[in-house]
Short mmCIF file of N, CA, C and O in Angstrom, two decimals:
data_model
loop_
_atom_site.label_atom_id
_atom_site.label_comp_id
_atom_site.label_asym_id
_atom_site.label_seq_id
_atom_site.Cartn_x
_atom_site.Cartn_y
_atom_site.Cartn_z
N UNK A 1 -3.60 -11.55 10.95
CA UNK A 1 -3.72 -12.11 9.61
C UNK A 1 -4.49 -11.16 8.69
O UNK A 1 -4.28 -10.86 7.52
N UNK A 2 -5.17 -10.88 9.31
CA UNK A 2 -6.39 -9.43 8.42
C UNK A 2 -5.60 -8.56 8.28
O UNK A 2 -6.05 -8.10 7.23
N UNK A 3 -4.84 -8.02 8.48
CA UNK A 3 -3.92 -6.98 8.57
C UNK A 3 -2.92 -7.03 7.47
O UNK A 3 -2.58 -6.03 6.84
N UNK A 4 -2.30 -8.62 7.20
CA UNK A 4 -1.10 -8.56 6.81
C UNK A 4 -2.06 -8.83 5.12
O UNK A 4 -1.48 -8.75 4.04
N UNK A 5 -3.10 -9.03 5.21
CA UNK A 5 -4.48 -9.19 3.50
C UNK A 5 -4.49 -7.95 3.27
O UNK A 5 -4.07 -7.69 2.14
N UNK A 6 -5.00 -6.50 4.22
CA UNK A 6 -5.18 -5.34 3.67
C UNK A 6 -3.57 -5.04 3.23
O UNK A 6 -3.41 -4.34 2.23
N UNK A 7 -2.52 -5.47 3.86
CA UNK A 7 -1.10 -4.09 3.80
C UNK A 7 -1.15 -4.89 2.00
O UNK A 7 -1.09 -4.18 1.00
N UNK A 8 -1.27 -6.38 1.93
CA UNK A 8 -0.96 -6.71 0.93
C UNK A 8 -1.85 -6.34 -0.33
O UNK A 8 -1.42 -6.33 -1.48
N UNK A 9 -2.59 -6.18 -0.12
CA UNK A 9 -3.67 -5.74 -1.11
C UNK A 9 -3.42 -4.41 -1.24
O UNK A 9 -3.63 -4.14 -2.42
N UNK A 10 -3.02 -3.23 -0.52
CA UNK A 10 -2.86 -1.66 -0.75
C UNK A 10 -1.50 -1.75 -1.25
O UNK A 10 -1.32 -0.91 -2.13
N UNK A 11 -0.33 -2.57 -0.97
CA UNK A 11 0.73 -2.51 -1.27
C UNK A 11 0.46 -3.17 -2.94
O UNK A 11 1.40 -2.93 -3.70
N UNK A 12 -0.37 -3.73 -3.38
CA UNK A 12 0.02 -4.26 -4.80
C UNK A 12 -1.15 -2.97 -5.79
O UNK A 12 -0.98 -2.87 -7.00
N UNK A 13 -1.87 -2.40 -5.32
CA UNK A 13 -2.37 -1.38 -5.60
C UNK A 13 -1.68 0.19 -6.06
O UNK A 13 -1.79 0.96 -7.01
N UNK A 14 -1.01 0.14 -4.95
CA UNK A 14 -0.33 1.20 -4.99
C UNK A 14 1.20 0.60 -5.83
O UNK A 14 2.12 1.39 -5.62
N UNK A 15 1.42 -0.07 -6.32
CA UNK A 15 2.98 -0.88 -6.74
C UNK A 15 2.15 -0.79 -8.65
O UNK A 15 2.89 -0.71 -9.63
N UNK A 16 0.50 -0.83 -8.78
CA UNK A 16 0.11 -1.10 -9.71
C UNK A 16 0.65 0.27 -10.43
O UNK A 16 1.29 0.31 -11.48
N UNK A 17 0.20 1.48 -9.55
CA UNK A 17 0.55 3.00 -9.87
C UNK A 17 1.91 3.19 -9.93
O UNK A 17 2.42 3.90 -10.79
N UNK A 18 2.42 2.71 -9.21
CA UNK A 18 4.41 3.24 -9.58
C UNK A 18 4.69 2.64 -10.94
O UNK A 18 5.48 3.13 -11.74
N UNK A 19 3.84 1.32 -11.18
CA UNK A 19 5.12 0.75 -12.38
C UNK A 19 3.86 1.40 -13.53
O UNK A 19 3.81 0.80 -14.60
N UNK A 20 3.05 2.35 -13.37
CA UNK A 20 2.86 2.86 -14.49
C UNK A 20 3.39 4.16 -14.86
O UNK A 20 3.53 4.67 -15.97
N UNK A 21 3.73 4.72 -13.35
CA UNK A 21 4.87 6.21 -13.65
C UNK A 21 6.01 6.03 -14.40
O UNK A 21 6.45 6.77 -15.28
N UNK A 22 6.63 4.58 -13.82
CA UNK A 22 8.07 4.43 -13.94
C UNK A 22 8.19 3.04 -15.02
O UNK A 22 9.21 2.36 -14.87
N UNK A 23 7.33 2.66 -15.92
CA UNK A 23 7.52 2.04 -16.45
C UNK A 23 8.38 1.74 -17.91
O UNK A 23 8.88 0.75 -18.45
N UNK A 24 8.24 3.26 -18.22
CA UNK A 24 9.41 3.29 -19.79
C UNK A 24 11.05 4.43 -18.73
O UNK A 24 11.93 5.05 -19.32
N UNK A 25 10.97 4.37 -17.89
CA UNK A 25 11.93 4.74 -17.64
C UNK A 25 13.44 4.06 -17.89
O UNK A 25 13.71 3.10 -17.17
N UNK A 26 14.35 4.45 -18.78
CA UNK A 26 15.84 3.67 -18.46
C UNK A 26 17.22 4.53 -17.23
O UNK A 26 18.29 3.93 -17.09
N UNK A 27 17.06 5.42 -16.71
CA UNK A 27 18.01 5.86 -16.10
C UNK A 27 17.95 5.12 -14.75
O UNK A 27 17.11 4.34 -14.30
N UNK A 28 19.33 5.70 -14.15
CA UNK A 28 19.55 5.09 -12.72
C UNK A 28 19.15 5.66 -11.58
O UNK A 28 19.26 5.21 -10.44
N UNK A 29 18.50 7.06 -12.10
CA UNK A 29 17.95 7.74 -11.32
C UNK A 29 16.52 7.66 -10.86
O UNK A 29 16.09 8.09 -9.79
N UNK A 30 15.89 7.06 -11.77
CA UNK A 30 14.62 7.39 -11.77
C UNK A 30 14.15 5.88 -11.52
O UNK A 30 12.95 5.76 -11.27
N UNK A 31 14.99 4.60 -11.56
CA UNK A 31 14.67 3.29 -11.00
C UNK A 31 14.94 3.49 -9.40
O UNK A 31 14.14 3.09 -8.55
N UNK A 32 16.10 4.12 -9.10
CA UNK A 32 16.76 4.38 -7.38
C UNK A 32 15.11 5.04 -6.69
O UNK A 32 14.46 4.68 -5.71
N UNK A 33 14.83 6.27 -7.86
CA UNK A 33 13.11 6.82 -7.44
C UNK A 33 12.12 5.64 -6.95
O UNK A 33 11.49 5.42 -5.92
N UNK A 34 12.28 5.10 -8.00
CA UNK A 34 10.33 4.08 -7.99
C UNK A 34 11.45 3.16 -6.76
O UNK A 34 10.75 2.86 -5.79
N UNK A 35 12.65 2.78 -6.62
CA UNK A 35 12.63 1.65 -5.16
C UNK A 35 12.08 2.44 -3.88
O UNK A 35 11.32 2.13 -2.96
N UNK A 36 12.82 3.59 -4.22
CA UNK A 36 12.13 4.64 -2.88
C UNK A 36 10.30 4.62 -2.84
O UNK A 36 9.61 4.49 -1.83
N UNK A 37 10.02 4.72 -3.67
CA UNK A 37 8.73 5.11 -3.72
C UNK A 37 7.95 3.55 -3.49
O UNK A 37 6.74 3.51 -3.25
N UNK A 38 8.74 2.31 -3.59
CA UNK A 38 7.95 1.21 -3.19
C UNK A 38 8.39 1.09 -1.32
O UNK A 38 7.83 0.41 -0.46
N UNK A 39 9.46 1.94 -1.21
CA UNK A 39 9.53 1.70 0.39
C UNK A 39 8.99 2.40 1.14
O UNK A 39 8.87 2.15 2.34
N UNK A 40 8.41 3.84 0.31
CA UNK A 40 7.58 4.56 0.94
C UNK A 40 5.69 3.85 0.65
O UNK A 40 4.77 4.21 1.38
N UNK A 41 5.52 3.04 -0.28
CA UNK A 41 4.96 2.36 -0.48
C UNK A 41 4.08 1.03 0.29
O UNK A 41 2.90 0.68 0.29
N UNK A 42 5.35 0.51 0.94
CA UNK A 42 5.22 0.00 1.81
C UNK A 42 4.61 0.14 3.40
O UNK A 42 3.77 -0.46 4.07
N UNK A 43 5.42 1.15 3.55
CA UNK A 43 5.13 2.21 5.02
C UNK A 43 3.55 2.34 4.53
O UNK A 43 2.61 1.63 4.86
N UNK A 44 3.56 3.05 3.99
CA UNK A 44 1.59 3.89 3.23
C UNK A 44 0.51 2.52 3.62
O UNK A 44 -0.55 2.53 4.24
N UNK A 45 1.23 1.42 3.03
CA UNK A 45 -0.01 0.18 3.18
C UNK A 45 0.23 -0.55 4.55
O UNK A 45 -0.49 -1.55 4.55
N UNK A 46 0.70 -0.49 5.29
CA UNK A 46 0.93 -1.21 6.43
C UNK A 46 0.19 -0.24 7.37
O UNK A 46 -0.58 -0.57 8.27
N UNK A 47 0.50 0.80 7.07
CA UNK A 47 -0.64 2.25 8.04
C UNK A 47 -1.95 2.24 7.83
O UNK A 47 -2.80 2.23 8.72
N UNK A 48 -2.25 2.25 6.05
CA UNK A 48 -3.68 2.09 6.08
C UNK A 48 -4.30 0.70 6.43
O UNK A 48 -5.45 0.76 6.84
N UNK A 49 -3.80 -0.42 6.34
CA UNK A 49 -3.84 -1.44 6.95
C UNK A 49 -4.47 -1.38 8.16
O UNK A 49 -5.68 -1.49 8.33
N UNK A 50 -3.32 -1.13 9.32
CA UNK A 50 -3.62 -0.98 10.57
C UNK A 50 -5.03 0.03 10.81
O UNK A 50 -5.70 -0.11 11.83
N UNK A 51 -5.34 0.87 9.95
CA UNK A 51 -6.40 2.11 10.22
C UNK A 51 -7.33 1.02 9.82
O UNK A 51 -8.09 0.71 10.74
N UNK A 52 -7.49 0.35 8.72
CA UNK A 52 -8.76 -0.59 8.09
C UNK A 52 -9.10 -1.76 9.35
O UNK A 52 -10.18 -2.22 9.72
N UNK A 53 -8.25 -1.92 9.64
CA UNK A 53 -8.44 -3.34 10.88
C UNK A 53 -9.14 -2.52 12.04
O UNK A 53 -10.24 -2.86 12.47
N UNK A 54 -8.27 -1.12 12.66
CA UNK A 54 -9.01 -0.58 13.89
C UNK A 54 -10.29 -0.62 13.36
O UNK A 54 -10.97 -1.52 13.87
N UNK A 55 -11.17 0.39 12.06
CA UNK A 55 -12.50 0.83 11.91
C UNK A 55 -13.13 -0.82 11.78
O UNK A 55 -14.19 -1.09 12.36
N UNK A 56 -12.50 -1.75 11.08
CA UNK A 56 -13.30 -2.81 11.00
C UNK A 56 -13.65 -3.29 12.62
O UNK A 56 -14.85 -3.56 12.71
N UNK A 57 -12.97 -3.45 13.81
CA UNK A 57 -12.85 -3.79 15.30
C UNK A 57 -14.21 -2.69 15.62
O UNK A 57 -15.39 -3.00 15.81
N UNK A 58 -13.75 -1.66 15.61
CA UNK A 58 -14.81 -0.50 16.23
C UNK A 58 -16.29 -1.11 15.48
O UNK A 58 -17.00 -1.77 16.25
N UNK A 59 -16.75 -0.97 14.23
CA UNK A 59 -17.94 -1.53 13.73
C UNK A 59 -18.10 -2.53 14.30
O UNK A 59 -19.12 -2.49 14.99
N UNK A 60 -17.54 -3.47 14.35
CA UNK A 60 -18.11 -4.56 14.86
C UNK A 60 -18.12 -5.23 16.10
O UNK A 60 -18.56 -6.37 16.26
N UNK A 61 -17.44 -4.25 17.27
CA UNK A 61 -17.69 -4.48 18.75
C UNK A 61 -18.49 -4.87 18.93
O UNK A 61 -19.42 -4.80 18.13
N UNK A 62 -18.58 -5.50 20.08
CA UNK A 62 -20.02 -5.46 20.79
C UNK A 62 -20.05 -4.41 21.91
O UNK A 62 -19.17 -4.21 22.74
N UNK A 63 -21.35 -3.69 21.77
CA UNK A 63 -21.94 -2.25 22.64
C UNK A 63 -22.73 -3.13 23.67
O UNK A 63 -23.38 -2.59 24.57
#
């Protein structure tokens, strides 16, 4: 569940930055771009996700 809060939170972060690259854009090229770039988008926050959950586990083991 922690996991699927960070991907969602980096994924609307990073979605904040595409639709300001691609926001006056009208071609078909450069919308086909920003879908790519939200699926690479996607991938990016589900990774740092998973990295935020391991370091949060490691801090807070018990030694």
């Amino acid at each position: 569940m922690l996991m699927a809060f960070f991907a969602a939170v980096y994924f609307v972060v990073f979605a904040f930055f595409i639709d300001l690259v691609f926001r006056h854009t009208l071609s078909v090229q450069t919308n086909i771009l920003a879908v790519i770039c939200w699926g690479i988008t996607l991938i990016v926050s589900v990774g740092l996700a998973q990295y935020t959950v391991k370091k949060i586990k490691e801090k807070y083991e018990k030694k």
